[in-house]
C-alpha atoms as one frame of an Amber mdcrd trajectory, in Angstrom:
protein
 -18.681  84.750  29.727 -15.787  84.515  32.152 -12.287  84.281  30.699  -9.269
  82.693  32.330  -7.640  86.118  32.168 -10.412  87.494  34.374 -10.094  84.557
  36.761  -6.291  84.883  36.919  -6.469  88.640  37.357  -8.827  88.313  40.291
  -6.645  85.703  41.974  -3.220  87.217  41.254  -2.969  88.551  44.814  -3.373
  84.982  46.127  -0.259  83.513  44.471   2.157  84.107  47.356  -0.356  82.728
  49.858  -0.969  79.625  47.762   2.609  78.839  46.705   4.978  80.304  49.319
   2.936  80.029  52.529   2.771  83.819  52.726   0.075  85.729  54.621  -3.437
  85.913  53.163  -3.711  89.394  51.595  -7.012  91.262  51.670  -6.738  91.711
  47.881  -6.840  87.947  47.453 -10.183  87.673  49.265 -11.492  90.664  47.320
 -10.640  88.769  44.136 -12.264  85.548  45.373 -15.422  87.498  46.234 -15.432
  89.309  42.873 -15.011  86.036  41.027 -17.835  84.411  42.966 -20.100  87.371
  42.180 -19.271  87.132  38.453 -19.882  83.382  38.173 -23.670  83.357  38.475
 -24.633  80.741  35.875 -23.662  77.070  35.642 -21.626  77.613  32.421 -19.782
  80.534  34.044 -19.062  78.497  37.183 -17.815  75.580  35.081 -15.586  77.905
  33.050 -14.201  79.527  36.215 -13.559  76.034  37.581 -11.633  75.024  34.437
  -9.530  78.167  34.725  -8.833  77.447  38.400  -7.789  73.854  37.658  -5.539
  75.068  34.839  -4.022  77.724  37.086  -3.530  75.232  39.922  -1.686  72.884
  37.567   0.610  75.680  36.382   2.054  76.116  39.888   4.120  73.070  40.913
   4.552  74.509  44.414   0.819  75.017  44.990  -0.180  74.244  48.584  -3.213
  71.999  47.970  -4.650  72.480  51.460  -4.443  76.265  51.204  -6.004  76.210
  47.723  -8.895  74.013  48.873  -9.426  76.177  51.951  -9.110  79.537  50.201
 -12.838  80.255  49.740 -13.575  79.429  53.390 -10.589  81.499  54.546 -12.115
  84.410  52.625 -15.655  83.742  53.887 -16.931  82.833  50.419 -18.981  79.743
  49.599 -18.171  78.416  46.123 -19.647  75.282  44.530 -16.349  73.531  43.823
 -13.092  72.710  45.522 -10.024  74.474  44.156  -7.635  71.653  43.289  -5.590
  70.212  40.461  -8.129  67.445  39.866 -11.603  68.976  40.292 -14.179  67.617
  37.807 -15.584  70.904  36.533 -18.386  69.192  34.594 -19.979  68.316  37.942
 -20.107  71.971  39.061 -23.638  73.416  39.028
């Protein structure tokens, strides 16, 4: 099962991009891709979603538009929107 530590570790390189309008580092997209590849089952995707929502809420300066657009910016298709209010129970 995916842990929030794994999710956070994979997305650590994205923090500056998501909170300080910095450039999008390659390591961030590598992490997004890794995370997508790890979350193969519905329970794993829901757990990853919960971790993402929790992480999003821990950053008051999170740029919501950048967070929502992160998967697309990295060329990754994920089944949920990264936001502070995503309903993770609806993720399949």
